[in-house]
mmCIF file of C-alpha atoms in Angstrom:
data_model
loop_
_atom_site.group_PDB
_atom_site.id
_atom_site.type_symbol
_atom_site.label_atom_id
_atom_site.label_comp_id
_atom_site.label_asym_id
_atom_site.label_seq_id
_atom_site.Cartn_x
_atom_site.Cartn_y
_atom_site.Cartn_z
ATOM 1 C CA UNK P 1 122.147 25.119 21.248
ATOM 2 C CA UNK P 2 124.252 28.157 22.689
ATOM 3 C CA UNK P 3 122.949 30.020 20.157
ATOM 4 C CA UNK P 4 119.371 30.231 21.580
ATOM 5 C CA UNK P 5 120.438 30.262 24.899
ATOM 6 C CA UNK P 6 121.830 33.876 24.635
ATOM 7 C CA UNK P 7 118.735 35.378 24.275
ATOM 8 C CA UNK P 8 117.329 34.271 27.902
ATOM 9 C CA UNK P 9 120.310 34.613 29.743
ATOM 10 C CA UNK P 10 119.596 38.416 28.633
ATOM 11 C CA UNK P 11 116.234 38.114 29.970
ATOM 12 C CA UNK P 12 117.632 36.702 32.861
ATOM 13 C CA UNK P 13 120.055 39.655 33.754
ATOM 14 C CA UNK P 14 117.549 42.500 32.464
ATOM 15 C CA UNK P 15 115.288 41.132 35.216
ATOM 16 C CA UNK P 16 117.567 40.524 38.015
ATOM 17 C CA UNK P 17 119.090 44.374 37.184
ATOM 18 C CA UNK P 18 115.841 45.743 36.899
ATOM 19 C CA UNK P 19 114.428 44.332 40.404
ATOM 20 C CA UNK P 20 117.979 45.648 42.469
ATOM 21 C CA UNK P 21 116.878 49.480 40.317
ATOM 22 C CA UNK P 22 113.639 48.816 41.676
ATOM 23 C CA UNK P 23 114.740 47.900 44.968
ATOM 24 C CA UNK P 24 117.265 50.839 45.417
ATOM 25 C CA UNK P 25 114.181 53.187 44.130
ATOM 26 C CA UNK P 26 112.247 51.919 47.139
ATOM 27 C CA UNK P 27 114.766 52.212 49.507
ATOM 28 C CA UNK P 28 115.558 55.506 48.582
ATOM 29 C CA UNK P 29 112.242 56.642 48.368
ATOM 30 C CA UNK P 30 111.319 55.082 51.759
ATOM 31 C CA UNK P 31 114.899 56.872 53.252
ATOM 32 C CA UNK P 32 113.738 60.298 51.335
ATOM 33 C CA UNK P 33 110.219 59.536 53.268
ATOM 34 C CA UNK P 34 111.496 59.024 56.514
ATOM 35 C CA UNK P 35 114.059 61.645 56.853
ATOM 36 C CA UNK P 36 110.939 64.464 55.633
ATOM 37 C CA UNK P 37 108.811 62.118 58.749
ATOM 38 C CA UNK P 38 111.711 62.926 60.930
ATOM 39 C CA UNK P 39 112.113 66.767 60.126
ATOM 40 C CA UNK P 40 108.720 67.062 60.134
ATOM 41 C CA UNK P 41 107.392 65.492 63.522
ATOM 42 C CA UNK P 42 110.870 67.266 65.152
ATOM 43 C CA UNK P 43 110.150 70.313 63.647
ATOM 44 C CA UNK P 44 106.325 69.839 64.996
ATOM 45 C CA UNK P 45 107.613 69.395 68.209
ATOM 46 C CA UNK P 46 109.744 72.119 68.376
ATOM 47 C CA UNK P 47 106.649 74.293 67.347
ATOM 48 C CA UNK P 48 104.306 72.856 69.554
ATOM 49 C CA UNK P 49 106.920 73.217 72.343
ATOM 50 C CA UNK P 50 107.359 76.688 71.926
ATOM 51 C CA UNK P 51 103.835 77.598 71.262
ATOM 52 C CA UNK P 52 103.350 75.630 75.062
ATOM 53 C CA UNK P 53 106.243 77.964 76.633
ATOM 54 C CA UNK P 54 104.737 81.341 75.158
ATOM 55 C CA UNK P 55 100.982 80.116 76.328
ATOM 56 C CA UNK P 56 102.319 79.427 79.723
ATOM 57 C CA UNK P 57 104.192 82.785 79.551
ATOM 58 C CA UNK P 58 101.475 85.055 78.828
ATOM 59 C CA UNK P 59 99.211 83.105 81.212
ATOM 60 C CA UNK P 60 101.820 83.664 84.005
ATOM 61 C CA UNK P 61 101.917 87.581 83.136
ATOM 62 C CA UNK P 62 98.466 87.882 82.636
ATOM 63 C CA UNK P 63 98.241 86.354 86.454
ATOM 64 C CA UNK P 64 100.843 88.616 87.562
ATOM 65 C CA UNK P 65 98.741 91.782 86.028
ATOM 66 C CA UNK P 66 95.844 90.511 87.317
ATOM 67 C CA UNK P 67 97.519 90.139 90.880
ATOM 68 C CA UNK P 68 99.015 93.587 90.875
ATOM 69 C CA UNK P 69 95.994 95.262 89.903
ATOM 70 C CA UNK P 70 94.175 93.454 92.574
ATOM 71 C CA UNK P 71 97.099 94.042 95.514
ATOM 72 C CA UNK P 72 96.759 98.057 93.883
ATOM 73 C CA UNK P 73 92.839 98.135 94.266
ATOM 74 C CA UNK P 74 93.015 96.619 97.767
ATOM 75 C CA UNK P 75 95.946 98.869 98.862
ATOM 76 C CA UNK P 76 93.787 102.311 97.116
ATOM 77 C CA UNK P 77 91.070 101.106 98.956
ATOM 78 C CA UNK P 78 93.058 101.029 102.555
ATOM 79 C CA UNK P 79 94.728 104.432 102.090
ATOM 80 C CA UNK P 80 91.531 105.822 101.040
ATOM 81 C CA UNK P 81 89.833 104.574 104.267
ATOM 82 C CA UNK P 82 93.298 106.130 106.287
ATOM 83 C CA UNK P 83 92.683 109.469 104.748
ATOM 84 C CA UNK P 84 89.109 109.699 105.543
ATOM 85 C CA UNK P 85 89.914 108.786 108.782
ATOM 86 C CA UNK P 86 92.441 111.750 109.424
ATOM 87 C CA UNK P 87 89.815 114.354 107.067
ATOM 88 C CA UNK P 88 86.527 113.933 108.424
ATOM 89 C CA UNK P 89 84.519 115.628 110.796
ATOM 90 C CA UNK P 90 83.231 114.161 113.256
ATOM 91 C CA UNK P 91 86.635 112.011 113.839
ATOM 92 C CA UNK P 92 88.069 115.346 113.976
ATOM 93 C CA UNK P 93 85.920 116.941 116.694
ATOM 94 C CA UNK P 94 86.118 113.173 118.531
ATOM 95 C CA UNK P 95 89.165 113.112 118.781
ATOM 96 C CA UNK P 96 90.192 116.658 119.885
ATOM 97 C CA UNK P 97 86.958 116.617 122.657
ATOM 98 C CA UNK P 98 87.155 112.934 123.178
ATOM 99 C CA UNK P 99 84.908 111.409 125.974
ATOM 100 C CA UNK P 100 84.628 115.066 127.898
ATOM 101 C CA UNK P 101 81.787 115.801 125.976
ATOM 102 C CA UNK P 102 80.232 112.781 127.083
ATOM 103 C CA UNK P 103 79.512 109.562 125.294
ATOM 104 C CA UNK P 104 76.984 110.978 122.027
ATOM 105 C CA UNK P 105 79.849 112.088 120.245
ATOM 106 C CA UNK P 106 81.783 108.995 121.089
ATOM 107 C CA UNK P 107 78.532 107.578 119.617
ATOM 108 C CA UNK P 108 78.449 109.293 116.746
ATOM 109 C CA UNK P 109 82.193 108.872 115.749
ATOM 110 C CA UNK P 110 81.754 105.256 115.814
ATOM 111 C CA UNK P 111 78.384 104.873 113.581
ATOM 112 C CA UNK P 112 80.017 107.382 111.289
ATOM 113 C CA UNK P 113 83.717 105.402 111.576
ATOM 114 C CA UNK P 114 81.366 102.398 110.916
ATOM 115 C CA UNK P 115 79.639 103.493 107.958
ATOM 116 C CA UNK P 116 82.142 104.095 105.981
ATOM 117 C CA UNK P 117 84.053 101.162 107.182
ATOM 118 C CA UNK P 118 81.374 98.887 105.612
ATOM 119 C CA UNK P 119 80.848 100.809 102.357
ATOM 120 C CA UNK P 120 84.685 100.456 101.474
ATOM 121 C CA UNK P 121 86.699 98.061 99.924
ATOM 122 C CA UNK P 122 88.940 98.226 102.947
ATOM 123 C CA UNK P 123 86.824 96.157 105.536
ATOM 124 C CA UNK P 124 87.896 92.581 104.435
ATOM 125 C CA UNK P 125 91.286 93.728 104.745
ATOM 126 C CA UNK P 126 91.268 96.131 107.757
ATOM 127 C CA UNK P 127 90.245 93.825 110.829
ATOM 128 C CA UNK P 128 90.831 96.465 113.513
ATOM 129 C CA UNK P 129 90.366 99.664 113.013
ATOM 130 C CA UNK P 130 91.079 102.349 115.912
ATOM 131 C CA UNK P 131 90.542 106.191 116.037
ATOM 132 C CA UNK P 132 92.277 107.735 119.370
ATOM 133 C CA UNK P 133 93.546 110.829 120.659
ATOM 134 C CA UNK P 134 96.608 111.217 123.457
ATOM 135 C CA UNK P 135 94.241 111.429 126.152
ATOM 136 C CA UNK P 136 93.929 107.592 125.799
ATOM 137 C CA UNK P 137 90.108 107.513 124.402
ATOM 138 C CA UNK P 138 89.435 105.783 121.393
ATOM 139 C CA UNK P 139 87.200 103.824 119.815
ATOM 140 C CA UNK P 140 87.421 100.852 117.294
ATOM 141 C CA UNK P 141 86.229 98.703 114.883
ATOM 142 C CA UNK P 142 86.866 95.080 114.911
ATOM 143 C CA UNK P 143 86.172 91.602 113.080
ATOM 144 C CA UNK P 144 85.284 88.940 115.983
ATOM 145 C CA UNK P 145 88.240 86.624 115.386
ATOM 146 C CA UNK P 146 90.771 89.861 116.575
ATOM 147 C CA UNK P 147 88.344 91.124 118.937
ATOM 148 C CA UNK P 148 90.516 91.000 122.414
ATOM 149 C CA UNK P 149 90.130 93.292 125.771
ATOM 150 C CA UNK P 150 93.344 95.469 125.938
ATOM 151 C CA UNK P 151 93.086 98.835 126.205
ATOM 152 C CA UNK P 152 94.482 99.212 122.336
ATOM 153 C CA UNK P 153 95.227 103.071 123.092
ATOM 154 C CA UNK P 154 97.249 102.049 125.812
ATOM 155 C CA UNK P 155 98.907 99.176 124.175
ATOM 156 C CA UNK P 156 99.466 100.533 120.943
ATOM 157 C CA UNK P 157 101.624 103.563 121.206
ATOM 158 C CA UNK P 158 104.246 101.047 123.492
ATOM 159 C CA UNK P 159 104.848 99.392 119.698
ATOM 160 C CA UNK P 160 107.944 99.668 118.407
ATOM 161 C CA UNK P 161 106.581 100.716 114.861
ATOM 162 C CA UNK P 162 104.119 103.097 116.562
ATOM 163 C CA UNK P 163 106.158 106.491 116.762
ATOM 164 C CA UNK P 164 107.949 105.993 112.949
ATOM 165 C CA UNK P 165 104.651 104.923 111.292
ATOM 166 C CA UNK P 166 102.614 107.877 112.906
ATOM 167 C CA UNK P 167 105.668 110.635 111.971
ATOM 168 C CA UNK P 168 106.262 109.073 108.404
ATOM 169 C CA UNK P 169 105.382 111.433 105.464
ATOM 170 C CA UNK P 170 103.557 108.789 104.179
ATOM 171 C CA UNK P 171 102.240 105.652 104.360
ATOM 172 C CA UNK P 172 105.122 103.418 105.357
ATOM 173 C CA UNK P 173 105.110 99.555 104.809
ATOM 174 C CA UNK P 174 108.534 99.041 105.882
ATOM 175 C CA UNK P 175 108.039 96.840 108.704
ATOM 176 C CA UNK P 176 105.957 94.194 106.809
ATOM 177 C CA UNK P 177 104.299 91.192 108.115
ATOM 178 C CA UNK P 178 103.983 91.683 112.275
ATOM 179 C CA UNK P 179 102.205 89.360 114.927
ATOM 180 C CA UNK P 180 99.331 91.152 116.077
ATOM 181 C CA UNK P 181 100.044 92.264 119.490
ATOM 182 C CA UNK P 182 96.547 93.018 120.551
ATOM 183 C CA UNK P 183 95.281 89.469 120.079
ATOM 184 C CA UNK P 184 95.899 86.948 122.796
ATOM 185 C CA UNK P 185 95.691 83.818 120.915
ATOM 186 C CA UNK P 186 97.496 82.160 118.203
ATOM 187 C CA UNK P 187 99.728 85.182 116.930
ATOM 188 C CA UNK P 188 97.943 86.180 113.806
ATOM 189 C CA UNK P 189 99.839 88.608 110.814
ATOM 190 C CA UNK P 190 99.033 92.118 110.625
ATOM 191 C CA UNK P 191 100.349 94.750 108.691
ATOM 192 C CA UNK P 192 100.328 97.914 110.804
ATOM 193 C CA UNK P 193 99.300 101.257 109.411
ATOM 194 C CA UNK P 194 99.434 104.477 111.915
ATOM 195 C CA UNK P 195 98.310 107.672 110.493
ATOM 196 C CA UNK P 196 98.155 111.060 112.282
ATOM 197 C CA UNK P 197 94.914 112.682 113.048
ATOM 198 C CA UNK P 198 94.821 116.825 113.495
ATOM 199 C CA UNK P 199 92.642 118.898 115.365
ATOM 200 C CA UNK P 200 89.747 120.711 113.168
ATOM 201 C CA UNK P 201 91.032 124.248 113.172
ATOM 202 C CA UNK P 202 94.541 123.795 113.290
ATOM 203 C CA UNK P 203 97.121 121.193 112.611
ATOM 204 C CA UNK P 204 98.143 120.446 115.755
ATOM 205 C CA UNK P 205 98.185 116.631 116.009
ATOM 206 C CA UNK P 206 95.126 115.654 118.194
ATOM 207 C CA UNK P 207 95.644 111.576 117.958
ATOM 208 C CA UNK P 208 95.856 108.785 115.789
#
């Protein structure tokens, strides 16, 4: 009897050994898998995460360019309005003769003042716009939300920026951000620019 009981005893053990090699297999193979699912979804994520920080970088400079070039374009556009201002003619011969001359070349200052005040880039960032000599005549351009009734010549060389702005060898942004003191409601931000304006035949300074 113990004889032929050998035999499946044998078959006994074979099978219980082969099941716990098949069951370490699997659990190996499942570890193996799951450590490869780990590196790969961390190493996914630290991909995707840095492709996300570099798209958000170059966006951000490419917004920065793009603001520069725009501030640059606005700020050409201003100066080049200044220097016209100071070069041209018939400012030039307004502001040395002023209102003695009577009131056509007044006229005649302004349309030409306003001309090229509406073909630049300038006028939806200049909102008042004044030509004037030391004699106290001027005349202006400006937008209907700064439009007030002081005499600007009067008011303006009383400024405290007035005098440094006008004898700066440039164009001098120094002072920043200022309320505008021409406009009798709500305080409203200007940036002041004062330029001097010479006489046509020599460069004595006529105005402003």
């Amino acid at each position: 009897m113990d004889i032929f009981n050998v035999p499946s005893y044998n078959n006994s053990m074979n099978k219980k050994n082969s099941n716990r090699i098949q069951k370490k297999i699997l659990l190996i193979t499942s570890s193996v898998i799951l450590a490869m699912g780990i590196i790969i979804a961390g190493a996914s994520s630290y991909i995707y995460s840095k492709y996300l920080q570099n798209s958000l970088l170059q966006s951000t400079e490419n917004n920065l360019r793009f603001l520069v070039e725009s501030m640059e374009n606005n700020l050409s556009n201003i100066t080049q309005l200044t220097r016209w201002c100071q070069t041209n003619k018939t400012i030039s011969e307004y502001v040395e003769s002023g209102n003695r001359e009577g009131s056509l070349l007044a006229l005649a200052a302004h349309e030409r003042l306003t001309e090229q005040y509406q073909s630049s880039g300038a006028a939806n960032f200049i909102h008042r716009a004044v030509i004037a000599n030391h004699e106290g005549d001027y005349i202006q351009i400006v937008s209907s939300s700064y439009s007030s009734t002081m005499n600007v010549a009067e008011m303006a060389p009383k400024q405290d920026y007035f005098d440094t702005l006008l004898n700066s060898h440039g164009f001098d942004f120094s002072y920043g951000i200022l309320p505008d003191s021409f406009y009798r409601g709500n305080a409203k931000g200007i940036i002041p620019i004062v330029r001097p304006i010479m006489y046509k035949y020599n460069s004595t300074q006529g105005g402003w």
